[in-house]
Amino acid sequence: MRPFLYLSCLSIAVVCVVNQRAHAEDPQTELQQKQAGIEFFENKIRPVLVEHCYDCHAGEPDPENASFVLDTRAGIRMGGDSGKAVVPGNLKSSLLLQAIEHDPEFYAMPPDEKLPANVIADFRKWIQMGAPDPREGQVKTSPQKKSELAIDFEKEREFWSF
């Protein structure tokens, strides 16, 4: 009985030490993956957004451009009138990918010409990576959106139950 107890304790200790070392290496690997993702965004994704998208989809949301901005992480995640532009890790739900692929059931962006296949592949990879994006900032609400949300109390008082 004692040898069994001794071996059991020893094996548990070995498993704990190995498990602890494995977890100790994870933060470094995770940090490296995050850095690689940001580097990928800065080298492959941001230049395409600046060159092909920012003319219409940067700054304040414009209803003529689906109230959709791409110049902040919040804007690209929030999307526009049609829904979320990028869902990290989910290609099918990412409307930005459908747009740049010129999906016949969706908008074709950029409208004048389709992006090269290698650029679209970069966007696919970026979304699968979790869409790492170092950009900060909030999406500005357009004046029209604010007025749509405003309550007209005089009009509401005329409601039949008041």
mmCIF file of C-alpha atoms in Angstrom:
data_model
loop_
_atom_site.group_PDB
_atom_site.id
_atom_site.type_symbol
_atom_site.label_atom_id
_atom_site.label_comp_id
_atom_site.label_asym_id
_atom_site.label_seq_id
_atom_site.Cartn_x
_atom_site.Cartn_y
_atom_site.Cartn_z
ATOM 1 C CA MET A 1 0.000 0.000 0.000
ATOM 2 C CA ARG A 2 2.815 2.433 0.826
ATOM 3 C CA PRO A 3 4.580 2.072 -2.557
ATOM 4 C CA PHE A 4 1.267 2.764 -4.291
ATOM 5 C CA LEU A 5 0.689 5.883 -2.178
ATOM 6 C CA TYR A 6 4.267 7.033 -2.762
ATOM 7 C CA LEU A 7 3.995 6.569 -6.558
ATOM 8 C CA SER A 8 0.624 8.328 -6.628
ATOM 9 C CA CYS A 9 1.980 11.368 -4.790
ATOM 10 C CA LEU A 10 5.077 11.445 -6.969
ATOM 11 C CA SER A 11 3.060 11.269 -10.195
ATOM 12 C CA ILE A 12 0.722 14.044 -9.015
ATOM 13 C CA ALA A 13 3.723 16.240 -8.187
ATOM 14 C CA VAL A 14 5.276 15.614 -11.610
ATOM 15 C CA VAL A 15 2.001 16.449 -13.373
ATOM 16 C CA CYS A 16 1.670 19.681 -11.374
ATOM 17 C CA VAL A 17 5.231 20.781 -12.177
ATOM 18 C CA VAL A 18 4.851 19.998 -15.895
ATOM 19 C CA ASN A 19 1.473 21.731 -16.025
ATOM 20 C CA GLN A 20 2.862 24.799 -14.258
ATOM 21 C CA ARG A 21 5.750 25.052 -16.723
ATOM 22 C CA ALA A 22 3.366 24.737 -19.650
ATOM 23 C CA HIS A 23 1.251 27.592 -18.315
ATOM 24 C CA ALA A 24 4.332 29.672 -17.577
ATOM 25 C CA GLU A 25 5.246 29.551 -21.280
ATOM 26 C CA ASP A 26 1.742 30.493 -22.477
ATOM 27 C CA PRO A 27 1.910 34.239 -21.680
ATOM 28 C CA GLN A 28 5.053 34.613 -23.785
ATOM 29 C CA THR A 29 3.521 32.706 -26.690
ATOM 30 C CA GLU A 30 0.288 34.660 -26.328
ATOM 31 C CA LEU A 31 2.191 37.948 -26.343
ATOM 32 C CA GLN A 32 4.125 36.880 -29.443
ATOM 33 C CA GLN A 33 0.880 35.948 -31.209
ATOM 34 C CA LYS A 34 -0.660 39.289 -30.289
ATOM 35 C CA GLN A 35 2.406 41.158 -31.572
ATOM 36 C CA ALA A 36 2.370 39.117 -34.790
ATOM 37 C CA GLY A 37 -1.327 39.893 -35.252
ATOM 38 C CA ILE A 38 -0.794 43.627 -34.788
ATOM 39 C CA GLU A 39 2.167 43.541 -37.153
ATOM 40 C CA PHE A 40 0.028 41.702 -39.719
ATOM 41 C CA PHE A 41 -2.687 44.351 -39.382
ATOM 42 C CA GLU A 42 -0.228 47.231 -39.743
ATOM 43 C CA ASN A 43 1.524 45.719 -42.774
ATOM 44 C CA LYS A 44 -1.340 44.075 -44.656
ATOM 45 C CA ILE A 45 -4.731 45.415 -43.545
ATOM 46 C CA ARG A 46 -4.385 49.080 -42.563
ATOM 47 C CA PRO A 47 -2.699 50.133 -45.854
ATOM 48 C CA VAL A 48 -5.599 48.622 -47.827
ATOM 49 C CA LEU A 49 -8.173 50.341 -45.622
ATOM 50 C CA VAL A 50 -6.398 53.687 -46.018
ATOM 51 C CA GLU A 51 -6.010 53.369 -49.779
ATOM 52 C CA HIS A 52 -9.396 51.915 -50.699
ATOM 53 C CA CYS A 53 -11.847 52.650 -47.878
ATOM 54 C CA TYR A 54 -11.052 55.775 -45.862
ATOM 55 C CA ASP A 55 -12.255 58.214 -48.532
ATOM 56 C CA CYS A 56 -15.849 57.181 -47.801
ATOM 57 C CA HIS A 57 -15.672 55.289 -44.496
ATOM 58 C CA ALA A 58 -13.582 57.403 -42.106
ATOM 59 C CA GLY A 59 -14.379 60.192 -39.689
ATOM 60 C CA GLU A 60 -17.999 60.677 -38.719
ATOM 61 C CA PRO A 61 -20.590 58.093 -39.796
ATOM 62 C CA ASP A 62 -22.404 59.163 -42.954
ATOM 63 C CA PRO A 63 -25.833 57.720 -43.798
ATOM 64 C CA GLU A 64 -24.894 57.834 -47.488
ATOM 65 C CA ASN A 65 -22.113 55.344 -46.701
ATOM 66 C CA ALA A 66 -24.199 53.032 -44.490
ATOM 67 C CA SER A 67 -23.171 54.985 -41.338
ATOM 68 C CA PHE A 68 -20.083 52.807 -41.340
ATOM 69 C CA VAL A 69 -16.551 53.870 -40.410
ATOM 70 C CA LEU A 70 -13.351 51.859 -40.684
ATOM 71 C CA ASP A 71 -10.828 54.184 -39.051
ATOM 72 C CA THR A 72 -11.199 52.814 -35.498
ATOM 73 C CA ARG A 73 -11.353 49.333 -34.009
ATOM 74 C CA ALA A 74 -14.735 50.182 -32.482
ATOM 75 C CA GLY A 75 -16.078 51.289 -35.860
ATOM 76 C CA ILE A 76 -14.960 48.191 -37.713
ATOM 77 C CA ARG A 77 -16.380 45.909 -35.027
ATOM 78 C CA MET A 78 -19.644 47.812 -34.713
ATOM 79 C CA GLY A 79 -20.282 47.974 -38.427
ATOM 80 C CA GLY A 80 -23.004 50.019 -40.037
ATOM 81 C CA ASP A 81 -26.626 49.843 -41.086
ATOM 82 C CA SER A 82 -26.319 46.216 -42.271
ATOM 83 C CA GLY A 83 -24.690 44.840 -39.118
ATOM 84 C CA LYS A 84 -21.252 44.021 -37.739
ATOM 85 C CA ALA A 85 -18.471 44.480 -40.263
ATOM 86 C CA VAL A 86 -15.991 42.135 -38.613
ATOM 87 C CA VAL A 87 -16.747 39.319 -36.199
ATOM 88 C CA PRO A 88 -13.328 38.128 -34.980
ATOM 89 C CA GLY A 89 -12.755 34.489 -35.903
ATOM 90 C CA ASN A 90 -16.011 34.214 -37.871
ATOM 91 C CA LEU A 91 -15.659 34.595 -41.635
ATOM 92 C CA LYS A 92 -19.318 33.959 -42.488
ATOM 93 C CA SER A 93 -20.607 36.667 -40.136
ATOM 94 C CA SER A 94 -18.046 39.286 -41.181
ATOM 95 C CA LEU A 95 -19.852 41.591 -43.599
ATOM 96 C CA LEU A 96 -16.639 43.387 -44.555
ATOM 97 C CA LEU A 97 -15.345 40.151 -46.076
ATOM 98 C CA GLN A 98 -18.575 39.668 -48.042
ATOM 99 C CA ALA A 99 -18.272 43.217 -49.356
ATOM 100 C CA ILE A 100 -14.660 42.938 -50.516
ATOM 101 C CA GLU A 101 -15.358 39.529 -52.089
ATOM 102 C CA HIS A 102 -18.111 41.242 -54.122
ATOM 103 C CA ASP A 103 -20.702 38.761 -52.851
ATOM 104 C CA PRO A 104 -23.719 39.054 -55.209
ATOM 105 C CA GLU A 105 -26.085 39.078 -52.221
ATOM 106 C CA PHE A 106 -24.263 42.006 -50.613
ATOM 107 C CA TYR A 107 -22.646 45.328 -51.458
ATOM 108 C CA ALA A 108 -19.515 45.269 -53.599
ATOM 109 C CA MET A 109 -16.718 47.270 -52.002
ATOM 110 C CA PRO A 110 -14.738 49.008 -53.228
ATOM 111 C CA PRO A 111 -17.431 49.636 -55.829
ATOM 112 C CA ASP A 112 -15.174 50.458 -58.773
ATOM 113 C CA GLU A 113 -13.023 47.314 -58.796
ATOM 114 C CA LYS A 114 -12.525 44.148 -56.785
ATOM 115 C CA LEU A 115 -9.424 43.900 -54.611
ATOM 116 C CA PRO A 116 -6.744 41.389 -55.690
ATOM 117 C CA ALA A 117 -7.167 37.793 -54.472
ATOM 118 C CA ASN A 118 -4.077 37.973 -52.251
ATOM 119 C CA VAL A 119 -5.469 41.047 -50.446
ATOM 120 C CA ILE A 120 -8.800 39.296 -49.866
ATOM 121 C CA ALA A 121 -6.859 36.278 -48.553
ATOM 122 C CA ASP A 122 -5.064 38.617 -46.129
ATOM 123 C CA PHE A 123 -8.415 39.873 -44.813
ATOM 124 C CA ARG A 124 -9.620 36.275 -44.397
ATOM 125 C CA LYS A 125 -6.472 35.408 -42.449
ATOM 126 C CA TRP A 126 -6.766 38.558 -40.336
ATOM 127 C CA ILE A 127 -10.367 37.759 -39.360
ATOM 128 C CA GLN A 128 -9.427 34.143 -38.561
ATOM 129 C CA MET A 129 -6.596 35.460 -36.353
ATOM 130 C CA GLY A 130 -9.217 37.304 -34.295
ATOM 131 C CA ALA A 131 -8.985 40.609 -36.193
ATOM 132 C CA PRO A 132 -6.215 42.138 -34.056
ATOM 133 C CA ASP A 133 -6.394 45.919 -34.281
ATOM 134 C CA PRO A 134 -4.302 48.337 -32.184
ATOM 135 C CA ARG A 135 -6.326 51.420 -33.129
ATOM 136 C CA GLU A 136 -8.110 53.267 -30.357
ATOM 137 C CA GLY A 137 -10.977 55.717 -30.461
ATOM 138 C CA GLN A 138 -14.722 55.665 -30.350
ATOM 139 C CA VAL A 139 -17.173 55.944 -33.189
ATOM 140 C CA LYS A 140 -18.632 59.416 -33.396
ATOM 141 C CA THR A 141 -22.393 59.486 -33.611
ATOM 142 C CA SER A 142 -23.639 61.388 -36.601
ATOM 143 C CA PRO A 143 -25.999 64.326 -35.989
ATOM 144 C CA GLN A 144 -28.776 62.519 -37.845
ATOM 145 C CA LYS A 145 -28.438 59.488 -35.623
ATOM 146 C CA LYS A 146 -28.691 61.667 -32.493
ATOM 147 C CA SER A 147 -31.837 63.351 -33.757
ATOM 148 C CA GLU A 148 -33.383 59.987 -34.604
ATOM 149 C CA LEU A 149 -32.828 58.915 -31.008
ATOM 150 C CA ALA A 150 -34.197 62.156 -29.530
ATOM 151 C CA ILE A 151 -37.645 61.992 -27.969
ATOM 152 C CA ASP A 152 -40.232 64.563 -28.975
ATOM 153 C CA PHE A 153 -42.057 64.951 -25.657
ATOM 154 C CA GLU A 154 -44.821 67.176 -27.098
ATOM 155 C CA LYS A 155 -45.641 64.567 -29.709
ATOM 156 C CA GLU A 156 -45.487 61.784 -27.128
ATOM 157 C CA ARG A 157 -47.977 63.631 -24.858
ATOM 158 C CA GLU A 158 -50.530 63.421 -27.664
ATOM 159 C CA PHE A 159 -50.485 59.625 -27.479
ATOM 160 C CA TRP A 160 -53.984 58.312 -26.704
ATOM 161 C CA SER A 161 -53.121 56.919 -23.269
ATOM 162 C CA PHE A 162 -51.663 60.182 -21.976
#
